[in-house]
Tab-separated table of C-alpha atoms in Angstrom:
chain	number	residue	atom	x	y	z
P	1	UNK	CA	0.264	-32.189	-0.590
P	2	UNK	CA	-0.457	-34.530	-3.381
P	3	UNK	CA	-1.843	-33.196	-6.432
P	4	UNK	CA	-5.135	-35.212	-5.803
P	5	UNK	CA	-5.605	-33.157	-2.443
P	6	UNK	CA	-8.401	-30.794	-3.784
P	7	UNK	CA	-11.748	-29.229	-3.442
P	8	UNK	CA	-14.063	-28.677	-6.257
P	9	UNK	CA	-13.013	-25.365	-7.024
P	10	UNK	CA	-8.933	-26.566	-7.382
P	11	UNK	CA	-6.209	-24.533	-4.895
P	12	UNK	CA	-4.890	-21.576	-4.094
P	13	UNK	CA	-1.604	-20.499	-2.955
P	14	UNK	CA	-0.718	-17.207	-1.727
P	15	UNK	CA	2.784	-16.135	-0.359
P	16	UNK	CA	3.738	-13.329	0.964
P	17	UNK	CA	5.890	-11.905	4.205
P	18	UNK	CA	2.779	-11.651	6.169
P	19	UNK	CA	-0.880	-13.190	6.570
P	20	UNK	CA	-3.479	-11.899	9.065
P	21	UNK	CA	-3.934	-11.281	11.833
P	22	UNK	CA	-0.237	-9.768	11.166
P	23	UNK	CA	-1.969	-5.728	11.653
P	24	UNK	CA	-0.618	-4.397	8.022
P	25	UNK	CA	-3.406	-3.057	5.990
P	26	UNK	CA	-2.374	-5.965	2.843
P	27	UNK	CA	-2.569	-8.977	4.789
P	28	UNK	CA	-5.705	-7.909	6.532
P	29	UNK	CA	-7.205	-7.921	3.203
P	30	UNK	CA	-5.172	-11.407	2.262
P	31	UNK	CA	-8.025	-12.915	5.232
P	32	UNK	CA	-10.710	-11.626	2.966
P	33	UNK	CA	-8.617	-12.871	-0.532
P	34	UNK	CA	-8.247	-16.360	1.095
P	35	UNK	CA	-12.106	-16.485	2.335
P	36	UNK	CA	-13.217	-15.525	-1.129
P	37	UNK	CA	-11.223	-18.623	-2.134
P	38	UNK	CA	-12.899	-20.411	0.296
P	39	UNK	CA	-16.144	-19.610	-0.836
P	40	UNK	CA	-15.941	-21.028	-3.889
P	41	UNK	CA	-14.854	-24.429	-2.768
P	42	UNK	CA	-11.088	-24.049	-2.721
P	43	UNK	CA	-7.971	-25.444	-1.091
P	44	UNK	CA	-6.307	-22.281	-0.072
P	45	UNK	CA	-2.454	-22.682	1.330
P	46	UNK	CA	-0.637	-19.727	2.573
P	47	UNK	CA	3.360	-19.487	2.907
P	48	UNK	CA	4.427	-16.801	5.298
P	49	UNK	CA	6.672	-15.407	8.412
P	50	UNK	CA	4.656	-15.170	11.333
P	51	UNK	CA	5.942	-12.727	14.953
P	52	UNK	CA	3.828	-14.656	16.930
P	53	UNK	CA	1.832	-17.176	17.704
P	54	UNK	CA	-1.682	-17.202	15.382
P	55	UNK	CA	-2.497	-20.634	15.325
P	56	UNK	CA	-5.908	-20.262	17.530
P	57	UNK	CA	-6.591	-17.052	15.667
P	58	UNK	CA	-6.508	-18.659	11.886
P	59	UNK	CA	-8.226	-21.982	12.733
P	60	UNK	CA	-11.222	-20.327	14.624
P	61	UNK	CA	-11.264	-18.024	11.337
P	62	UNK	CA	-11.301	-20.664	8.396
P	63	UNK	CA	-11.167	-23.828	10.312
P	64	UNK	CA	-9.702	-26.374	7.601
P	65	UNK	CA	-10.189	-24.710	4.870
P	66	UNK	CA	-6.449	-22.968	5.333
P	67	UNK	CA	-3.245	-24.585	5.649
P	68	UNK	CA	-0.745	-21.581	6.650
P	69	UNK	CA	2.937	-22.980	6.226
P	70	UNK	CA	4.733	-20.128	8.471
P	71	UNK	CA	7.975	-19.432	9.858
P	72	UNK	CA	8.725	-17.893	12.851
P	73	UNK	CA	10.274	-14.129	11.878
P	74	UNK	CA	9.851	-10.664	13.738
P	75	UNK	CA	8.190	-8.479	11.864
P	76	UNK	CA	11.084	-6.753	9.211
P	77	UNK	CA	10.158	-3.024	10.308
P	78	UNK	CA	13.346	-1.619	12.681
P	79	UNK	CA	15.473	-4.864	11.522
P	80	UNK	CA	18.662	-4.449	9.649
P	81	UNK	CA	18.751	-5.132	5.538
P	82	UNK	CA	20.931	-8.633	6.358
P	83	UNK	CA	17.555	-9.742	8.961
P	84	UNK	CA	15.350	-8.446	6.226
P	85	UNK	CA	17.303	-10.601	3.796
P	86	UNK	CA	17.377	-13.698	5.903
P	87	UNK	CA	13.884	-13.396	6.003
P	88	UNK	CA	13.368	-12.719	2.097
P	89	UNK	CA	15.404	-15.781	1.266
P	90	UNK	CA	13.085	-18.228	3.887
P	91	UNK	CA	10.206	-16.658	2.205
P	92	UNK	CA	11.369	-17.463	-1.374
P	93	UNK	CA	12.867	-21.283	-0.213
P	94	UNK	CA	9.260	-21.781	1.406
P	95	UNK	CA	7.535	-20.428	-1.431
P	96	UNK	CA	9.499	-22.137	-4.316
P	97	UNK	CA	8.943	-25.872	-2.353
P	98	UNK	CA	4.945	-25.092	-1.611
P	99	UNK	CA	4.759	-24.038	-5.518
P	100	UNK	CA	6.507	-26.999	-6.468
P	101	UNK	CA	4.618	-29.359	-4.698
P	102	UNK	CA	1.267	-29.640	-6.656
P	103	UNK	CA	-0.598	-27.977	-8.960
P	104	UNK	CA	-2.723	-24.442	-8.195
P	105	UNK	CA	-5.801	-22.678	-9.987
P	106	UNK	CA	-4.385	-19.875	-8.357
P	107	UNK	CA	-1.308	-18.828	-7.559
P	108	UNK	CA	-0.621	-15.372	-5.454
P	109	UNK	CA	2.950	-13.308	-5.170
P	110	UNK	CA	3.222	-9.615	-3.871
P	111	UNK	CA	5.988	-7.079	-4.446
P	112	UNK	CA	7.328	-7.331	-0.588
P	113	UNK	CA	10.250	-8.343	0.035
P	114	UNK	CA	11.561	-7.053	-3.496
P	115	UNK	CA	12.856	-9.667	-5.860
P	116	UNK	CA	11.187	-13.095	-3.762
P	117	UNK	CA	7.947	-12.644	-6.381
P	118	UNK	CA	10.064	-12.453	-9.805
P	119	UNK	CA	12.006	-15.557	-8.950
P	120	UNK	CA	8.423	-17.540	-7.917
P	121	UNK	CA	6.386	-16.101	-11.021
P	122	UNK	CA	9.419	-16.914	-13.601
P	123	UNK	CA	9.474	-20.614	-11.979
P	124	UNK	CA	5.411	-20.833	-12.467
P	125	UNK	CA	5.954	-19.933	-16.466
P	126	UNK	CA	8.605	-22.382	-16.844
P	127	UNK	CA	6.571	-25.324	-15.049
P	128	UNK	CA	3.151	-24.032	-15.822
P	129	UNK	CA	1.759	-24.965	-11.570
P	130	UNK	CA	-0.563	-22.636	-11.720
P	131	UNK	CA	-3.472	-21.582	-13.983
P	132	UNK	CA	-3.584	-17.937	-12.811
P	133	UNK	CA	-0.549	-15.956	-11.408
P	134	UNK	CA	-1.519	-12.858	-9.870
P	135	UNK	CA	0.893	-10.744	-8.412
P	136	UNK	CA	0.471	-7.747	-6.510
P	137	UNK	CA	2.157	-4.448	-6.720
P	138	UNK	CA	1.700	-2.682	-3.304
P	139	UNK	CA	4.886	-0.876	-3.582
P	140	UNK	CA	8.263	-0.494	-5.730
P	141	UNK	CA	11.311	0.331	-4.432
P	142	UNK	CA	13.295	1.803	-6.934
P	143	UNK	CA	13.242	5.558	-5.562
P	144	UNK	CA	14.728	4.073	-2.781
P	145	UNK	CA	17.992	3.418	-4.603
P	146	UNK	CA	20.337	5.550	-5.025
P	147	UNK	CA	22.877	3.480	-6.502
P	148	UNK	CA	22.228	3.981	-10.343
P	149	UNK	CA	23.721	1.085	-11.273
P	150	UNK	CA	21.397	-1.491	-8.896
P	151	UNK	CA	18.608	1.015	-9.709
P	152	UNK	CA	18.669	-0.056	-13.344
P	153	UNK	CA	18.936	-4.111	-12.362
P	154	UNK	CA	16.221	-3.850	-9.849
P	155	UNK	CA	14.171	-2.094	-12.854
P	156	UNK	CA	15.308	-4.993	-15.196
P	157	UNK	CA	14.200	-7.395	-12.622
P	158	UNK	CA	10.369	-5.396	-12.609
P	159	UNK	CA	10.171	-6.226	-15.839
P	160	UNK	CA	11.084	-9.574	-15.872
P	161	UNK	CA	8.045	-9.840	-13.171
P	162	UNK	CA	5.691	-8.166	-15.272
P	163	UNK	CA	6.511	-10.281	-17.870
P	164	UNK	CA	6.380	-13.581	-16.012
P	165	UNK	CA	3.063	-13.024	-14.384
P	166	UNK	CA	-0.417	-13.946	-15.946
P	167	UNK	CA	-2.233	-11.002	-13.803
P	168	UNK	CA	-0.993	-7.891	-12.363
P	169	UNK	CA	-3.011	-5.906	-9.676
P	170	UNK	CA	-1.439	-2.552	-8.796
P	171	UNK	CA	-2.879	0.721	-6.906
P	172	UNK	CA	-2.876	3.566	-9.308
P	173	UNK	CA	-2.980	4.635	-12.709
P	174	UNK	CA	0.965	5.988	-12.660
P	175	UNK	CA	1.549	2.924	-10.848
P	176	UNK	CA	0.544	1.123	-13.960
P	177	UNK	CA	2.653	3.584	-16.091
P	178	UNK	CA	5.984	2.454	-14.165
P	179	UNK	CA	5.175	-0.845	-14.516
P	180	UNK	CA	4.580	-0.352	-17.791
P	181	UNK	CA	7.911	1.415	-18.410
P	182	UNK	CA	10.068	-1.005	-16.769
P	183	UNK	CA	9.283	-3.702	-19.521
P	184	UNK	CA	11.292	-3.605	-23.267
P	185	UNK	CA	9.129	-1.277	-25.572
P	186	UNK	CA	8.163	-4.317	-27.463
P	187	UNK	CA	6.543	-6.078	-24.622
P	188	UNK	CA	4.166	-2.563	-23.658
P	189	UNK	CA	1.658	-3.251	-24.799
P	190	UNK	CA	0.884	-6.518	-23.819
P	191	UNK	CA	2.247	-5.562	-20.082
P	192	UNK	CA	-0.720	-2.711	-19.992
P	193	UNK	CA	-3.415	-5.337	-21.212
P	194	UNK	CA	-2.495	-7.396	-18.087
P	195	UNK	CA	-2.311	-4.902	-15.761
P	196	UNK	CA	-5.417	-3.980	-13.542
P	197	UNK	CA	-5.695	-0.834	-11.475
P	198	UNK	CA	-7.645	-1.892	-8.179
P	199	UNK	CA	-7.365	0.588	-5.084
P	200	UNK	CA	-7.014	-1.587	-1.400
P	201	UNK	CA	-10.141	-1.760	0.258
P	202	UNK	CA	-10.943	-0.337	3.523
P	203	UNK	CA	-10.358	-3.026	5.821
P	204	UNK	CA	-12.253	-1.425	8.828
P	205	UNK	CA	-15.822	-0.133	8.492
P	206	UNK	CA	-15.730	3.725	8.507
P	207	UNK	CA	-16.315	5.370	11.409
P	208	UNK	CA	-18.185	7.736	10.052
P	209	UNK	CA	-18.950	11.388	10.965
P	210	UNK	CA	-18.082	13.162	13.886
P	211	UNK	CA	-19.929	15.526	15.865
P	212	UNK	CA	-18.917	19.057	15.895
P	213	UNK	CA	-16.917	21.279	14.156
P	214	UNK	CA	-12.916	20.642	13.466
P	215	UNK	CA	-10.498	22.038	16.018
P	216	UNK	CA	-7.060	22.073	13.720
P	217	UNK	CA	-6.953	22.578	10.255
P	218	UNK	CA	-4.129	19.746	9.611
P	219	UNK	CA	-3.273	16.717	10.913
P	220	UNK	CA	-0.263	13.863	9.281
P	221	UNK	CA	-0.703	10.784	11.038
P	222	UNK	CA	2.049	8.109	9.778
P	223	UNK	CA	5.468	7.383	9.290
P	224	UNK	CA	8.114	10.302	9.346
P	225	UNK	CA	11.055	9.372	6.836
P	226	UNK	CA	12.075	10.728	3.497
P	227	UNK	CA	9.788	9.307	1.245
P	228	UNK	CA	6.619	11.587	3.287
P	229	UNK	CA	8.492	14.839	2.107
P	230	UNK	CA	7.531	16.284	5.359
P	231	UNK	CA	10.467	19.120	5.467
P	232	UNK	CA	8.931	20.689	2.131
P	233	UNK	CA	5.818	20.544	4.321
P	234	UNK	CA	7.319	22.856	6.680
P	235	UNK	CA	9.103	24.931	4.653
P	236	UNK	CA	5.332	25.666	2.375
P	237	UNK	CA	4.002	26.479	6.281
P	238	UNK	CA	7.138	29.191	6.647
P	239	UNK	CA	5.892	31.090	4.031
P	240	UNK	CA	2.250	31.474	4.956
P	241	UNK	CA	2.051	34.785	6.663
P	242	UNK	CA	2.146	34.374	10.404
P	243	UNK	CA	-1.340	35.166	11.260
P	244	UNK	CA	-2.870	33.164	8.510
P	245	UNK	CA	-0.869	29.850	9.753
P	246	UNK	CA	-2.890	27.339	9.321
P	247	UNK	CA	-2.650	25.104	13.147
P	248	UNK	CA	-0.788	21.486	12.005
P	249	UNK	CA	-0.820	18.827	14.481
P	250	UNK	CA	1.798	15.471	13.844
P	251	UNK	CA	1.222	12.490	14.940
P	252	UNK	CA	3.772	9.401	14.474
P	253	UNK	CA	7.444	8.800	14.494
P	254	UNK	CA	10.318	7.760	12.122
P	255	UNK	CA	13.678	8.337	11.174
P	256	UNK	CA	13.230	12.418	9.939
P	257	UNK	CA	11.188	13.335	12.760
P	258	UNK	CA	13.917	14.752	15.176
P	259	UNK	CA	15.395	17.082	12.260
P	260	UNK	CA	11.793	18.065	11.506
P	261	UNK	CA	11.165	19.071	14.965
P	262	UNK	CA	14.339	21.136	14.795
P	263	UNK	CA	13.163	22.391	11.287
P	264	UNK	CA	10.537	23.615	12.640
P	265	UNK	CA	11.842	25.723	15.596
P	266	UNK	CA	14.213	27.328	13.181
P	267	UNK	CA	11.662	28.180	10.629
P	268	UNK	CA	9.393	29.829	13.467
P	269	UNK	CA	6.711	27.134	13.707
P	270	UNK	CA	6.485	26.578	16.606
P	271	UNK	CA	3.360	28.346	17.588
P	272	UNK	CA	1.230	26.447	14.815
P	273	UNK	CA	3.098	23.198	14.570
P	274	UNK	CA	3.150	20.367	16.958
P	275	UNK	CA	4.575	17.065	17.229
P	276	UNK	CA	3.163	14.009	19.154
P	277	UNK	CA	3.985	10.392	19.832
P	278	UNK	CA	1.897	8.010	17.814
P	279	UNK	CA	-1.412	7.134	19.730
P	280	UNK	CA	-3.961	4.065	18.870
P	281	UNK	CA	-6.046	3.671	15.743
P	282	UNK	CA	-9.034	4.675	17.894
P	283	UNK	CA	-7.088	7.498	19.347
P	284	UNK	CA	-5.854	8.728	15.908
P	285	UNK	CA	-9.352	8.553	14.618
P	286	UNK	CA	-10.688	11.170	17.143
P	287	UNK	CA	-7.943	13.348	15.895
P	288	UNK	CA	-8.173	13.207	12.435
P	289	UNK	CA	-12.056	13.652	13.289
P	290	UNK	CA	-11.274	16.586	14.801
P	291	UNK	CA	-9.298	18.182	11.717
P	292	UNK	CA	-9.852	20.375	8.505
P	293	UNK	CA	-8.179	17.841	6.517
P	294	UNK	CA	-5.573	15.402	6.400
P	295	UNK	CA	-1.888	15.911	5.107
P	296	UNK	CA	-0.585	13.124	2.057
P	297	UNK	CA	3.463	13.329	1.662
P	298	UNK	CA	4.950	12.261	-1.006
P	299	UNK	CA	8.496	13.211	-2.778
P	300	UNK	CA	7.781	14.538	-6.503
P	301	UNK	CA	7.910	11.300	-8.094
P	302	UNK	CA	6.020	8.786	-5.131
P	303	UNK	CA	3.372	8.638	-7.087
P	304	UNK	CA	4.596	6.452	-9.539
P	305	UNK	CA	5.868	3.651	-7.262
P	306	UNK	CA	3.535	3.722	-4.411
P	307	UNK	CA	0.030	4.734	-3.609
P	308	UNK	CA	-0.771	6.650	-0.085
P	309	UNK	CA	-3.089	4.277	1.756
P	310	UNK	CA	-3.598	6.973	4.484
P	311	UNK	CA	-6.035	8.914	2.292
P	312	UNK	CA	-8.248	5.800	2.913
P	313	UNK	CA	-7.960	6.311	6.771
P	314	UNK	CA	-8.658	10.087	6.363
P	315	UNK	CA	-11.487	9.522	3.860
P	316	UNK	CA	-13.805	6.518	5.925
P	317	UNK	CA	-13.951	9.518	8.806
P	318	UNK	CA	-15.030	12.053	6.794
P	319	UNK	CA	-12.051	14.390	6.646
P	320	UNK	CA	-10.373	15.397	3.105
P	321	UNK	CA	-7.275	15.003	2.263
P	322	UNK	CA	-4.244	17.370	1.003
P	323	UNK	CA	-1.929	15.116	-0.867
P	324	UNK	CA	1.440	16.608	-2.159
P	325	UNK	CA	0.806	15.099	-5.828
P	326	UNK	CA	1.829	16.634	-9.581
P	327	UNK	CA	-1.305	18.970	-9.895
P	328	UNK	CA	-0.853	17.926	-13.757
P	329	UNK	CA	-0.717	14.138	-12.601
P	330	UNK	CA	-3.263	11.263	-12.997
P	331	UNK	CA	-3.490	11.099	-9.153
P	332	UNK	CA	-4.237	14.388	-8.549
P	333	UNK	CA	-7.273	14.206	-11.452
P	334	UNK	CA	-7.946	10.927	-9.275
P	335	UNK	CA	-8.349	12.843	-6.611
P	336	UNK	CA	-10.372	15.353	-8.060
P	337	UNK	CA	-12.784	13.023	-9.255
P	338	UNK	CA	-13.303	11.175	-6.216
P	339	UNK	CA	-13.923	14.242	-4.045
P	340	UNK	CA	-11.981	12.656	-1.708
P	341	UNK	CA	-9.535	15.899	-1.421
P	342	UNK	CA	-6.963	17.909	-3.085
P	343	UNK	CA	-3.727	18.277	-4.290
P	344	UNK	CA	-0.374	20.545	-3.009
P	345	UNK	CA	2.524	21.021	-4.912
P	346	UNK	CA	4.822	18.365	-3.601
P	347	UNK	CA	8.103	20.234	-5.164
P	348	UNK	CA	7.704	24.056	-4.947
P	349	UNK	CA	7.005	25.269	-1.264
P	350	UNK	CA	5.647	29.040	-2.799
P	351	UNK	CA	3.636	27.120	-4.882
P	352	UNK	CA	2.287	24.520	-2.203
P	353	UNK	CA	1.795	27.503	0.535
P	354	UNK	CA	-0.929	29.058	-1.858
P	355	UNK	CA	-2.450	25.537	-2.579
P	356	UNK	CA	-2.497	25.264	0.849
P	357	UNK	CA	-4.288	28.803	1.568
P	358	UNK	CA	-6.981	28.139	-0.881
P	359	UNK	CA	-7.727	24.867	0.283
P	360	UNK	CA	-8.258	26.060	3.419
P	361	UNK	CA	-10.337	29.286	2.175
P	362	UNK	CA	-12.884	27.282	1.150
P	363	UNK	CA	-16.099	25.818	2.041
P	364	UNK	CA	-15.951	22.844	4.920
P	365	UNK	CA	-16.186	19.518	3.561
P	366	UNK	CA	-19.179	18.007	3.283
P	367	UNK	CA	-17.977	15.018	5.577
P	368	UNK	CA	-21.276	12.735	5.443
P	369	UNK	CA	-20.506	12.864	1.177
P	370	UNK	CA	-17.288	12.578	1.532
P	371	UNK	CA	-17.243	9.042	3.988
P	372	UNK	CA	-19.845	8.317	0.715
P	373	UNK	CA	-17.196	8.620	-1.301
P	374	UNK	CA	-14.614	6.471	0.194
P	375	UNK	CA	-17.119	3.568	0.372
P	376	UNK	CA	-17.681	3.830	-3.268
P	377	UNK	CA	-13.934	4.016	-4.115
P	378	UNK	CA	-12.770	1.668	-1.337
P	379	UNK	CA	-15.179	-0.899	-1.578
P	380	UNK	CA	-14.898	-4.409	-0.560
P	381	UNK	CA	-17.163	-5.895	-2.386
P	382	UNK	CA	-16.691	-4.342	-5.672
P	383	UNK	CA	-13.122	-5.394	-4.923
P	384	UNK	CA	-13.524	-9.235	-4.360
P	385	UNK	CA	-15.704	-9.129	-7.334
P	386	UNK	CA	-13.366	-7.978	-9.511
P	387	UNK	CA	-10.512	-9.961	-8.537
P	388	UNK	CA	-12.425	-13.373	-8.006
P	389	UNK	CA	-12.732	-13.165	-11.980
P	390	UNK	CA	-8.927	-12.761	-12.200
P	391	UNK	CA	-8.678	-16.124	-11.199
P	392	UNK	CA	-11.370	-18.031	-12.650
């Protein structure tokens, strides 16, 4: 595209590993980023890796109004780290030409795949395409690294990003902290003035209330791997006396979930815990309907790098959440002050069986204030608002 190729409003480029109707929660919302866009007048060009075929899908969506440059790349869940990086380094070759090739008002990068968005925001400072960079932190990925040595790079490399970028958008409060922390002492403070907190929207209306009461008192619906924490889970459960078990139903898959299962029969669990395959979205909203509240896991220090989107999906039906969080911790105040559930210890199983027990000693939720809640803390609008001035 030529530089003179341009609506009133300028263009917008957004890359990331996936654009809607890919069914992730981020580039659901990425239909409703690039519509905004489009709203005002705007070019908007999107580089991605598309599993299928969503040609039809995209133009009866925005018509002309946006050019997707894709190519053609299973989705990078169940794929090896070499297919991952294959992927990561089409992304980045894709990204760095589209960049390149004009000038941008706005310019988008996201944290996934890890390392693509440093490379593209570092290139923007040194050529100056773009107006606005915004990048967004959905995730890091250093507590997934256990080599100390790469650890430290890939935190280098954060704050290189950080650094490069005109905008950051991240999930959470300690989110903003690690961010924060991963740039020289010297550079701090102007990191945290750039740095906006803005929770994901809910990117399906909430289903609202259901009739009756609850017929469990816990439900996890998600992902099973070591990052959910879902042993210490089990082991709290153990320690509840047997006749005050509260009943927990699982629902999902993953690579822990066979050694939980076994967990589970050796800790004598199995008449209160259950496993199940994962069922539909609609399927897994009767359930979680049908529960006391919903379980959060997190290892101790999750918090800092990534923010649970399934409270979200637990919230916009009504049901609260128990989210293993630092009780001391920002998101456990968040939580708190939202309503929107409470925290369990997400370290000390004596300490997260009591939380546990008083939680469910309590009142029942007031499910029609919290669904309230969720729309006020999840809200789209609010949301576009707030990052349409990011980029003006």
């Amino acid at each position: 595209m030529a530089d003179g190729d341009q609506r009133i409003g300028g263009r917008t480029l957004i890359v990331h590993r996936y654009f809607w109707p890919e069914n992730f929660t981020f580039p659901v919302m990425l239909r409703d980023i690039a519509a905004m866009h489009c709203a005002r007048g705007e070019r908007v060009t999107v580089v991605t890796g598309d599993s299928g075929d969503f040609a039809g899908a995209r133009q009866a969506e925005f018509g002309d109004a946006v050019a997707v440059r894709a190519f053609a790349a299973p989705v990078d869940r169940g794929l090896s780290g070499a297919k991952r990086g294959v992927h990561a380094a089409r992304l980045l070759a894709h990204g760095l030409a589209t960049l390149l090739s004009g000038r941008w008002q706005a310019f988008y990068s996201v944290s996934y795949p890890p390392g693509v968005a440093g490379v593209l925001l570092l290139v923007n400072r040194l050529t100056g395409r773009s107006d606005h960079s915004i990048h967004y932190v959905q995730d890091m990925f250093g507590y997934r690294i256990a080599n100390p040595l790469v650890r430290r790079l890939y935190g280098w490399w954060m704050g290189v990003t950080v650094r490069a970028a005109h905008h950051i958008v991240t999930l959470s409060d300690e989110m903003k902290d690690q961010l924060i922390a991963y740039t020289p002492a010297g550079s701090q403070a102007k990191a945290a003035a750039k740095i906006v907190v803005l929770n994901n929207f809910a990117i399906d209306a909430a289903p609202g209330v259901a009739a009756g009461a609850p017929s469990r008192d816990i439900i996890y619906a998600g992902a099973h791997g070591k990052a959910q924490n879902l042993d210490h889970m089990l082991r709290a459960l153990a320690l509840i006396p047997v006749g005050e078990r509260p009943s927990v139903d699982f629902f999902g898959d993953g690579e822990t979930k066979a050694g939980l299962v076994s967990q589970a029969d050796a800790l004598g669990l199995s008449g209160s815990v259950r496993f199940h395959d994962p069922v539909s979205r609609e399927a897994i909203s009767l359930e979680i309907a049908a529960s006391r509240f919903g379980l959060v896991g997190a290892t101790p220090d999750l918090m800092r790098y990534a923010f649970p989107s399934k409270t979200v999906s637990y919230a916009a039906i009504g049901t609260p959440s128990l989210m293993m969080a630092d009780p001391a911790g920002k998101t456990a105040r968040w939580l708190h002050a939202t309503g929107l559930g409470q925290p369990i210890h997400p370290a000390d199983p004596a300490q997260a069986a009591r939380d546990i027990m008083a939680a469910l000693a309590g009142d029942a939720a007031d499910r029609s204030a919290i669904v309230a809640a969720a729309a006020a803390a999840f809200d789209r609008d609010r949301y576009i608002e707030r990052l349409s001035a990011l980029s003006r």
